[in-house]
Every structure is written in C-alpha cells, then in structure tokens.
Amino acid sequence: MAFSADELRVLRRALAVALHPAPLQDEDVQDCLFLAESVDEAVREAGRLRAFLLADLARYREALPGSLGGYLELLREALTAGYDPAADDLAALRALRRNPAAAELLARCQVLAERSVRARLARVSQATAPPAALAPSRTRLLALPGGRAAADEPKPKPPAPTERPVPKPSEVFPPRRRPVPPPPPEERAAG
C-alpha cells in the first residue's frame, strides 16, 4: 500500500499525537478520519482483487493443460500476493511437472504449502494446549514469600502403573507348525 505525501503527513501527525497526547484541532481530526476511510477502502479493494484473482486462477486451472502459460503466470502472481497453494494447485502442477516452469513452481508451492500446514498446526496446538503449558517458567518467583516453601514441599509420586505389560509378538502369535504332509499313496493302500 502506498501513501501520498498528504496522507503521510496526516499519519505522522496521528502517530505523534499517539506518542505524546495533545488536543487535536478539528482539521486534524477530519484528516485522520479521511485517512482511515481511505485505508479501509484500500483494504476492501485488495480483498475484491484477491477474490477476482483466485476465481481467475481456478478458471485457468480447470482449463489445463491448454491454459498452461496463463495458469503459471496467475499462480506466480497469487503466490507473490501471499496466496497459499491449495491441494488442487499442487495436483495440477504435479500433472504438468514435465514442463520446467511448472516443475519449478511445484517445488516452490510444496515449500509454501508445508509452511502453511505447519503454521496451522502450531496455531491449533497453541489453542488446545493447557494454560500451564503456555505459562512461562516460574523458577524466578521462588524468592517471593511462600514461594520457596511451596518448592520444598514433597511432590506427589505418580501412581504405579497398573496396566499389564505389552505382550511380545511371539506370545500373541505363536509360531506356526508346518502341516504334516499326507502319506504317499502306497502307504495308504497298505494300511
């Protein structure tokens, strides 16, 4: 996002007021409100542009392999704008990996997709982690009154495991005995 010289002047005044509170003139308040509206409109426009780009990318992906050049160009543009490649993009690029440009883009998309998955997993694990796991270490708080006494108390021992030990595979699946082959026909007739 680029700001004009006037918008930068308004932004600088707003930051100065935020750091050193002082009464604002009506003109400054109006300028700040106008700048906020301009930023909001730019964000909305960026969202509309992103939606259009992603819809266009999906159309080109559906028309592959005939639209290879346009698809690769749009995908590069989307990746530059912060798009995380979807499973459909990875599948399309895998099918086109004989093309050197598609193979290069596939390698880039695999790295980005893996990074995205790791970030989502980290957010999920942080959201589901117990609060104690998120709290910083409290070793420095032992000097507080009552802190050392709490540290000196004996800690409860974990209960002894009551589960049976896991059996070995040979205990669960005993070795097979080879079947005894039937006697040859001569011995059967004699018997």
PDB file of C-alpha atoms in Angstrom:
ATOM      1  CA  MET A   1       0.000   0.000   0.000  1.00  0.00           C
ATOM      2  CA  ALA A   2       1.390   3.398  -0.949  1.00  0.00           C
ATOM      3  CA  PHE A   3       0.582   6.671   0.811  1.00  0.00           C
ATOM      4  CA  SER A   4       0.561  10.093  -0.812  1.00  0.00           C
ATOM      5  CA  ALA A   5       2.585  12.934   0.691  1.00  0.00           C
ATOM      6  CA  ASP A   6      -0.552  14.395   2.324  1.00  0.00           C
ATOM      7  CA  GLU A   7      -1.541  11.017   3.770  1.00  0.00           C
ATOM      8  CA  LEU A   8       1.954  10.533   5.183  1.00  0.00           C
ATOM      9  CA  ARG A   9       1.773  13.970   6.807  1.00  0.00           C
ATOM     10  CA  VAL A  10      -1.568  13.039   8.441  1.00  0.00           C
ATOM     11  CA  LEU A  11      -0.210   9.674   9.528  1.00  0.00           C
ATOM     12  CA  ARG A  12       2.884  11.286  11.036  1.00  0.00           C
ATOM     13  CA  ARG A  13       0.740  13.771  12.999  1.00  0.00           C
ATOM     14  CA  ALA A  14      -1.531  10.955  14.230  1.00  0.00           C
ATOM     15  CA  LEU A  15       1.469   8.927  15.409  1.00  0.00           C
ATOM     16  CA  ALA A  16       2.934  11.986  17.141  1.00  0.00           C
ATOM     17  CA  VAL A  17      -0.360  12.534  18.973  1.00  0.00           C
ATOM     18  CA  ALA A  18      -0.485   8.859  19.921  1.00  0.00           C
ATOM     19  CA  LEU A  19       3.004   9.072  21.422  1.00  0.00           C
ATOM     20  CA  HIS A  20       2.540  12.477  23.058  1.00  0.00           C
ATOM     21  CA  PRO A  21      -1.153  13.070  23.733  1.00  0.00           C
ATOM     22  CA  ALA A  22      -2.229  16.604  22.995  1.00  0.00           C
ATOM     23  CA  PRO A  23      -5.539  18.204  21.999  1.00  0.00           C
ATOM     24  CA  LEU A  24      -6.255  17.946  18.276  1.00  0.00           C
ATOM     25  CA  GLN A  25      -7.656  20.632  16.036  1.00  0.00           C
ATOM     26  CA  ASP A  26     -10.843  19.857  14.136  1.00  0.00           C
ATOM     27  CA  GLU A  27      -8.936  19.863  10.851  1.00  0.00           C
ATOM     28  CA  ASP A  28      -6.519  17.194  12.161  1.00  0.00           C
ATOM     29  CA  VAL A  29      -9.412  15.003  13.324  1.00  0.00           C
ATOM     30  CA  GLN A  30     -11.093  15.297   9.909  1.00  0.00           C
ATOM     31  CA  ASP A  31      -7.809  14.433   8.169  1.00  0.00           C
ATOM     32  CA  CYS A  32      -7.356  11.339  10.382  1.00  0.00           C
ATOM     33  CA  LEU A  33     -10.922  10.190   9.680  1.00  0.00           C
ATOM     34  CA  PHE A  34     -10.428  10.707   5.946  1.00  0.00           C
ATOM     35  CA  LEU A  35      -7.159   8.721   6.057  1.00  0.00           C
ATOM     36  CA  ALA A  36      -8.883   5.906   7.971  1.00  0.00           C
ATOM     37  CA  GLU A  37     -11.636   5.777   5.343  1.00  0.00           C
ATOM     38  CA  SER A  38      -9.020   5.680   2.564  1.00  0.00           C
ATOM     39  CA  VAL A  39      -7.164   2.817   4.240  1.00  0.00           C
ATOM     40  CA  ASP A  40     -10.410   0.901   4.769  1.00  0.00           C
ATOM     41  CA  GLU A  41     -11.332   1.354   1.100  1.00  0.00           C
ATOM     42  CA  ALA A  42      -7.871   0.168   0.024  1.00  0.00           C
ATOM     43  CA  VAL A  43      -8.263  -2.949   2.182  1.00  0.00           C
ATOM     44  CA  ARG A  44     -11.704  -3.661   0.695  1.00  0.00           C
ATOM     45  CA  GLU A  45     -10.350  -3.168  -2.816  1.00  0.00           C
ATOM     46  CA  ALA A  46      -7.443  -5.520  -2.087  1.00  0.00           C
ATOM     47  CA  GLY A  47      -9.947  -8.137  -0.904  1.00  0.00           C
ATOM     48  CA  ARG A  48     -12.009  -7.761  -4.088  1.00  0.00           C
ATOM     49  CA  LEU A  49      -8.878  -8.000  -6.219  1.00  0.00           C
ATOM     50  CA  ARG A  50      -7.749 -11.117  -4.353  1.00  0.00           C
ATOM     51  CA  ALA A  51     -11.154 -12.778  -4.833  1.00  0.00           C
ATOM     52  CA  PHE A  52     -11.053 -11.981  -8.549  1.00  0.00           C
ATOM     53  CA  LEU A  53      -7.507 -13.317  -8.867  1.00  0.00           C
ATOM     54  CA  LEU A  54      -8.392 -16.575  -7.095  1.00  0.00           C
ATOM     55  CA  ALA A  55     -11.510 -17.066  -9.244  1.00  0.00           C
ATOM     56  CA  ASP A  56      -9.449 -16.434 -12.369  1.00  0.00           C
ATOM     57  CA  LEU A  57      -6.809 -18.884 -11.134  1.00  0.00           C
ATOM     58  CA  ALA A  58      -9.485 -21.561 -10.627  1.00  0.00           C
ATOM     59  CA  ARG A  59     -10.814 -20.990 -14.172  1.00  0.00           C
ATOM     60  CA  TYR A  60      -7.341 -21.358 -15.667  1.00  0.00           C
ATOM     61  CA  ARG A  61      -6.661 -24.465 -13.544  1.00  0.00           C
ATOM     62  CA  GLU A  62      -9.860 -26.100 -14.807  1.00  0.00           C
ATOM     63  CA  ALA A  63      -8.821 -25.385 -18.418  1.00  0.00           C
ATOM     64  CA  LEU A  64      -5.404 -27.068 -18.078  1.00  0.00           C
ATOM     65  CA  PRO A  65      -3.320 -28.172 -19.960  1.00  0.00           C
ATOM     66  CA  GLY A  66      -4.475 -25.755 -22.667  1.00  0.00           C
ATOM     67  CA  SER A  67      -4.074 -22.729 -20.390  1.00  0.00           C
ATOM     68  CA  LEU A  68      -0.641 -23.640 -19.014  1.00  0.00           C
ATOM     69  CA  GLY A  69       1.058 -20.294 -19.702  1.00  0.00           C
ATOM     70  CA  GLY A  70      -1.726 -18.196 -18.213  1.00  0.00           C
ATOM     71  CA  TYR A  71      -2.164 -20.522 -15.241  1.00  0.00           C
ATOM     72  CA  LEU A  72       1.527 -20.428 -14.295  1.00  0.00           C
ATOM     73  CA  GLU A  73       1.602 -16.639 -14.616  1.00  0.00           C
ATOM     74  CA  LEU A  74      -1.525 -16.207 -12.468  1.00  0.00           C
ATOM     75  CA  LEU A  75      -0.231 -18.668  -9.875  1.00  0.00           C
ATOM     76  CA  ARG A  76       3.073 -16.790  -9.619  1.00  0.00           C
ATOM     77  CA  GLU A  77       1.156 -13.541  -9.164  1.00  0.00           C
ATOM     78  CA  ALA A  78      -1.073 -15.092  -6.500  1.00  0.00           C
ATOM     79  CA  LEU A  79       1.916 -16.544  -4.635  1.00  0.00           C
ATOM     80  CA  THR A  80       3.585 -13.133  -4.667  1.00  0.00           C
ATOM     81  CA  ALA A  81       0.405 -11.659  -3.166  1.00  0.00           C
ATOM     82  CA  GLY A  82       0.539 -14.163  -0.279  1.00  0.00           C
ATOM     83  CA  TYR A  83      -1.659 -16.979  -1.623  1.00  0.00           C
ATOM     84  CA  ASP A  84      -1.127 -20.389  -0.033  1.00  0.00           C
ATOM     85  CA  PRO A  85      -1.305 -23.015  -2.780  1.00  0.00           C
ATOM     86  CA  ALA A  86      -4.285 -25.348  -2.455  1.00  0.00           C
ATOM     87  CA  ALA A  87      -4.308 -29.101  -2.996  1.00  0.00           C
ATOM     88  CA  ASP A  88      -5.799 -28.518  -6.460  1.00  0.00           C
ATOM     89  CA  ASP A  89      -2.828 -26.334  -7.400  1.00  0.00           C
ATOM     90  CA  LEU A  90      -0.347 -28.950  -6.217  1.00  0.00           C
ATOM     91  CA  ALA A  91      -2.167 -31.704  -8.119  1.00  0.00           C
ATOM     92  CA  ALA A  92      -2.267 -29.613 -11.304  1.00  0.00           C
ATOM     93  CA  LEU A  93       1.430 -28.795 -11.051  1.00  0.00           C
ATOM     94  CA  ARG A  94       2.312 -32.447 -10.425  1.00  0.00           C
ATOM     95  CA  ALA A  95       0.467 -33.380 -13.603  1.00  0.00           C
ATOM     96  CA  LEU A  96       2.397 -30.700 -15.509  1.00  0.00           C
ATOM     97  CA  ARG A  97       5.836 -31.230 -13.959  1.00  0.00           C
ATOM     98  CA  ARG A  98       7.361 -32.235 -17.325  1.00  0.00           C
ATOM     99  CA  ASN A  99       7.276 -28.530 -18.114  1.00  0.00           C
ATOM    100  CA  PRO A 100      10.362 -26.916 -16.477  1.00  0.00           C
ATOM    101  CA  ALA A 101       8.434 -23.806 -15.379  1.00  0.00           C
ATOM    102  CA  ALA A 102       5.704 -25.956 -13.801  1.00  0.00           C
ATOM    103  CA  ALA A 103       8.317 -28.132 -12.067  1.00  0.00           C
ATOM    104  CA  GLU A 104       9.995 -25.048 -10.596  1.00  0.00           C
ATOM    105  CA  LEU A 105       6.660 -23.664  -9.449  1.00  0.00           C
ATOM    106  CA  LEU A 106       5.728 -27.056  -7.967  1.00  0.00           C
ATOM    107  CA  ALA A 107       8.866 -27.032  -5.799  1.00  0.00           C
ATOM    108  CA  ARG A 108       8.052 -23.503  -4.606  1.00  0.00           C
ATOM    109  CA  CYS A 109       4.407 -24.388  -3.913  1.00  0.00           C
ATOM    110  CA  GLN A 110       5.334 -27.526  -1.949  1.00  0.00           C
ATOM    111  CA  VAL A 111       7.555 -25.466   0.354  1.00  0.00           C
ATOM    112  CA  LEU A 112       4.830 -22.842   0.835  1.00  0.00           C
ATOM    113  CA  ALA A 113       2.129 -25.465   1.428  1.00  0.00           C
ATOM    114  CA  GLU A 114       4.262 -27.251   4.016  1.00  0.00           C
ATOM    115  CA  ARG A 115       4.987 -23.964   5.779  1.00  0.00           C
ATOM    116  CA  SER A 116       1.278 -23.139   5.802  1.00  0.00           C
ATOM    117  CA  VAL A 117       0.330 -26.532   7.247  1.00  0.00           C
ATOM    118  CA  ARG A 118       2.991 -26.243   9.960  1.00  0.00           C
ATOM    119  CA  ALA A 119       1.734 -22.761  10.897  1.00  0.00           C
ATOM    120  CA  ARG A 120      -1.872 -24.001  11.120  1.00  0.00           C
ATOM    121  CA  LEU A 121      -0.819 -26.962  13.260  1.00  0.00           C
ATOM    122  CA  ALA A 122       1.137 -24.666  15.559  1.00  0.00           C
ATOM    123  CA  ARG A 123      -1.905 -22.393  15.974  1.00  0.00           C
ATOM    124  CA  VAL A 124      -4.140 -25.384  16.699  1.00  0.00           C
ATOM    125  CA  SER A 125      -1.721 -26.840  19.232  1.00  0.00           C
ATOM    126  CA  GLN A 126      -1.385 -23.467  20.968  1.00  0.00           C
ATOM    127  CA  ALA A 127      -5.153 -23.093  21.100  1.00  0.00           C
ATOM    128  CA  THR A 128      -5.631 -26.561  22.589  1.00  0.00           C
ATOM    129  CA  ALA A 129      -2.614 -26.517  24.930  1.00  0.00           C
ATOM    130  CA  PRO A 130      -3.404 -26.354  28.645  1.00  0.00           C
ATOM    131  CA  PRO A 131      -2.781 -22.941  30.217  1.00  0.00           C
ATOM    132  CA  ALA A 132       0.064 -24.289  32.348  1.00  0.00           C
ATOM    133  CA  ALA A 133       1.989 -25.223  29.218  1.00  0.00           C
ATOM    134  CA  LEU A 134       1.687 -21.662  27.933  1.00  0.00           C
ATOM    135  CA  ALA A 135       2.768 -20.020  31.184  1.00  0.00           C
ATOM    136  CA  PRO A 136       6.418 -19.000  31.429  1.00  0.00           C
ATOM    137  CA  SER A 137       8.700 -20.818  33.819  1.00  0.00           C
ATOM    138  CA  ARG A 138       8.210 -19.701  37.418  1.00  0.00           C
ATOM    139  CA  THR A 139      11.654 -20.516  38.775  1.00  0.00           C
ATOM    140  CA  ARG A 140      12.402 -16.834  39.372  1.00  0.00           C
ATOM    141  CA  LEU A 141       9.342 -16.497  41.621  1.00  0.00           C
ATOM    142  CA  LEU A 142      10.779 -18.778  44.317  1.00  0.00           C
ATOM    143  CA  ALA A 143      12.152 -15.722  46.141  1.00  0.00           C
ATOM    144  CA  LEU A 144       8.636 -14.431  46.803  1.00  0.00           C
ATOM    145  CA  PRO A 145       7.179 -15.072  50.260  1.00  0.00           C
ATOM    146  CA  GLY A 146       5.756 -18.554  50.335  1.00  0.00           C
ATOM    147  CA  GLY A 147       7.392 -19.400  47.025  1.00  0.00           C
ATOM    148  CA  ARG A 148      10.310 -21.369  48.463  1.00  0.00           C
ATOM    149  CA  ALA A 149       8.070 -23.209  50.924  1.00  0.00           C
ATOM    150  CA  ALA A 150       5.916 -24.342  48.028  1.00  0.00           C
ATOM    151  CA  ALA A 151       9.035 -25.509  46.182  1.00  0.00           C
ATOM    152  CA  ASP A 152      10.289 -27.510  49.192  1.00  0.00           C
ATOM    153  CA  GLU A 153       7.056 -29.477  49.640  1.00  0.00           C
ATOM    154  CA  PRO A 154       7.354 -33.081  48.553  1.00  0.00           C
ATOM    155  CA  LYS A 155       5.808 -33.653  45.212  1.00  0.00           C
ATOM    156  CA  PRO A 156       3.225 -36.409  44.964  1.00  0.00           C
ATOM    157  CA  LYS A 157       4.621 -39.514  43.303  1.00  0.00           C
ATOM    158  CA  PRO A 158       2.879 -40.641  40.168  1.00  0.00           C
ATOM    159  CA  PRO A 159       0.721 -43.708  40.700  1.00  0.00           C
ATOM    160  CA  ALA A 160       2.332 -47.022  39.890  1.00  0.00           C
ATOM    161  CA  PRO A 161       1.286 -48.362  36.531  1.00  0.00           C
ATOM    162  CA  THR A 162      -1.444 -50.928  36.922  1.00  0.00           C
ATOM    163  CA  GLU A 163      -1.579 -51.923  33.300  1.00  0.00           C
ATOM    164  CA  ARG A 164      -0.341 -55.275  32.131  1.00  0.00           C
ATOM    165  CA  PRO A 165       2.908 -55.236  30.239  1.00  0.00           C
ATOM    166  CA  VAL A 166       2.580 -55.292  26.498  1.00  0.00           C
ATOM    167  CA  PRO A 167       2.964 -58.879  25.244  1.00  0.00           C
ATOM    168  CA  LYS A 168       5.648 -59.792  22.775  1.00  0.00           C
ATOM    169  CA  PRO A 169       4.531 -60.683  19.262  1.00  0.00           C
ATOM    170  CA  SER A 170       5.690 -64.271  19.807  1.00  0.00           C
ATOM    171  CA  GLU A 171       3.341 -64.526  22.788  1.00  0.00           C
ATOM    172  CA  VAL A 172       0.368 -63.244  20.855  1.00  0.00           C
ATOM    173  CA  PHE A 173       1.118 -65.083  17.617  1.00  0.00           C
ATOM    174  CA  PRO A 174       2.835 -68.382  18.377  1.00  0.00           C
ATOM    175  CA  PRO A 175       4.936 -69.862  15.591  1.00  0.00           C
ATOM    176  CA  ARG A 176       3.036 -71.895  13.039  1.00  0.00           C
ATOM    177  CA  ARG A 177       3.570 -75.569  12.876  1.00  0.00           C
ATOM    178  CA  ARG A 178       4.094 -76.959   9.445  1.00  0.00           C
ATOM    179  CA  PRO A 179       1.319 -79.311   8.418  1.00  0.00           C
ATOM    180  CA  VAL A 180       2.310 -82.924   8.183  1.00  0.00           C
ATOM    181  CA  PRO A 181       2.095 -83.984   4.557  1.00  0.00           C
ATOM    182  CA  PRO A 182      -0.285 -86.878   3.855  1.00  0.00           C
ATOM    183  CA  PRO A 183       1.377 -90.262   3.424  1.00  0.00           C
ATOM    184  CA  PRO A 184       2.208 -91.361  -0.114  1.00  0.00           C
ATOM    185  CA  PRO A 185      -0.486 -93.452  -1.858  1.00  0.00           C
ATOM    186  CA  GLU A 186       1.470 -96.747  -1.455  1.00  0.00           C
ATOM    187  CA  GLU A 187       1.422 -96.460   2.337  1.00  0.00           C
ATOM    188  CA  ARG A 188      -2.274 -95.687   2.383  1.00  0.00           C
ATOM    189  CA  ALA A 189      -3.093 -98.826   0.418  1.00  0.00           C
ATOM    190  CA  ALA A 190      -1.008-100.991   2.786  1.00  0.00           C
ATOM    191  CA  GLY A 191      -2.760 -99.682   5.822  1.00  0.00           C
TER     192      GLY A 191
END
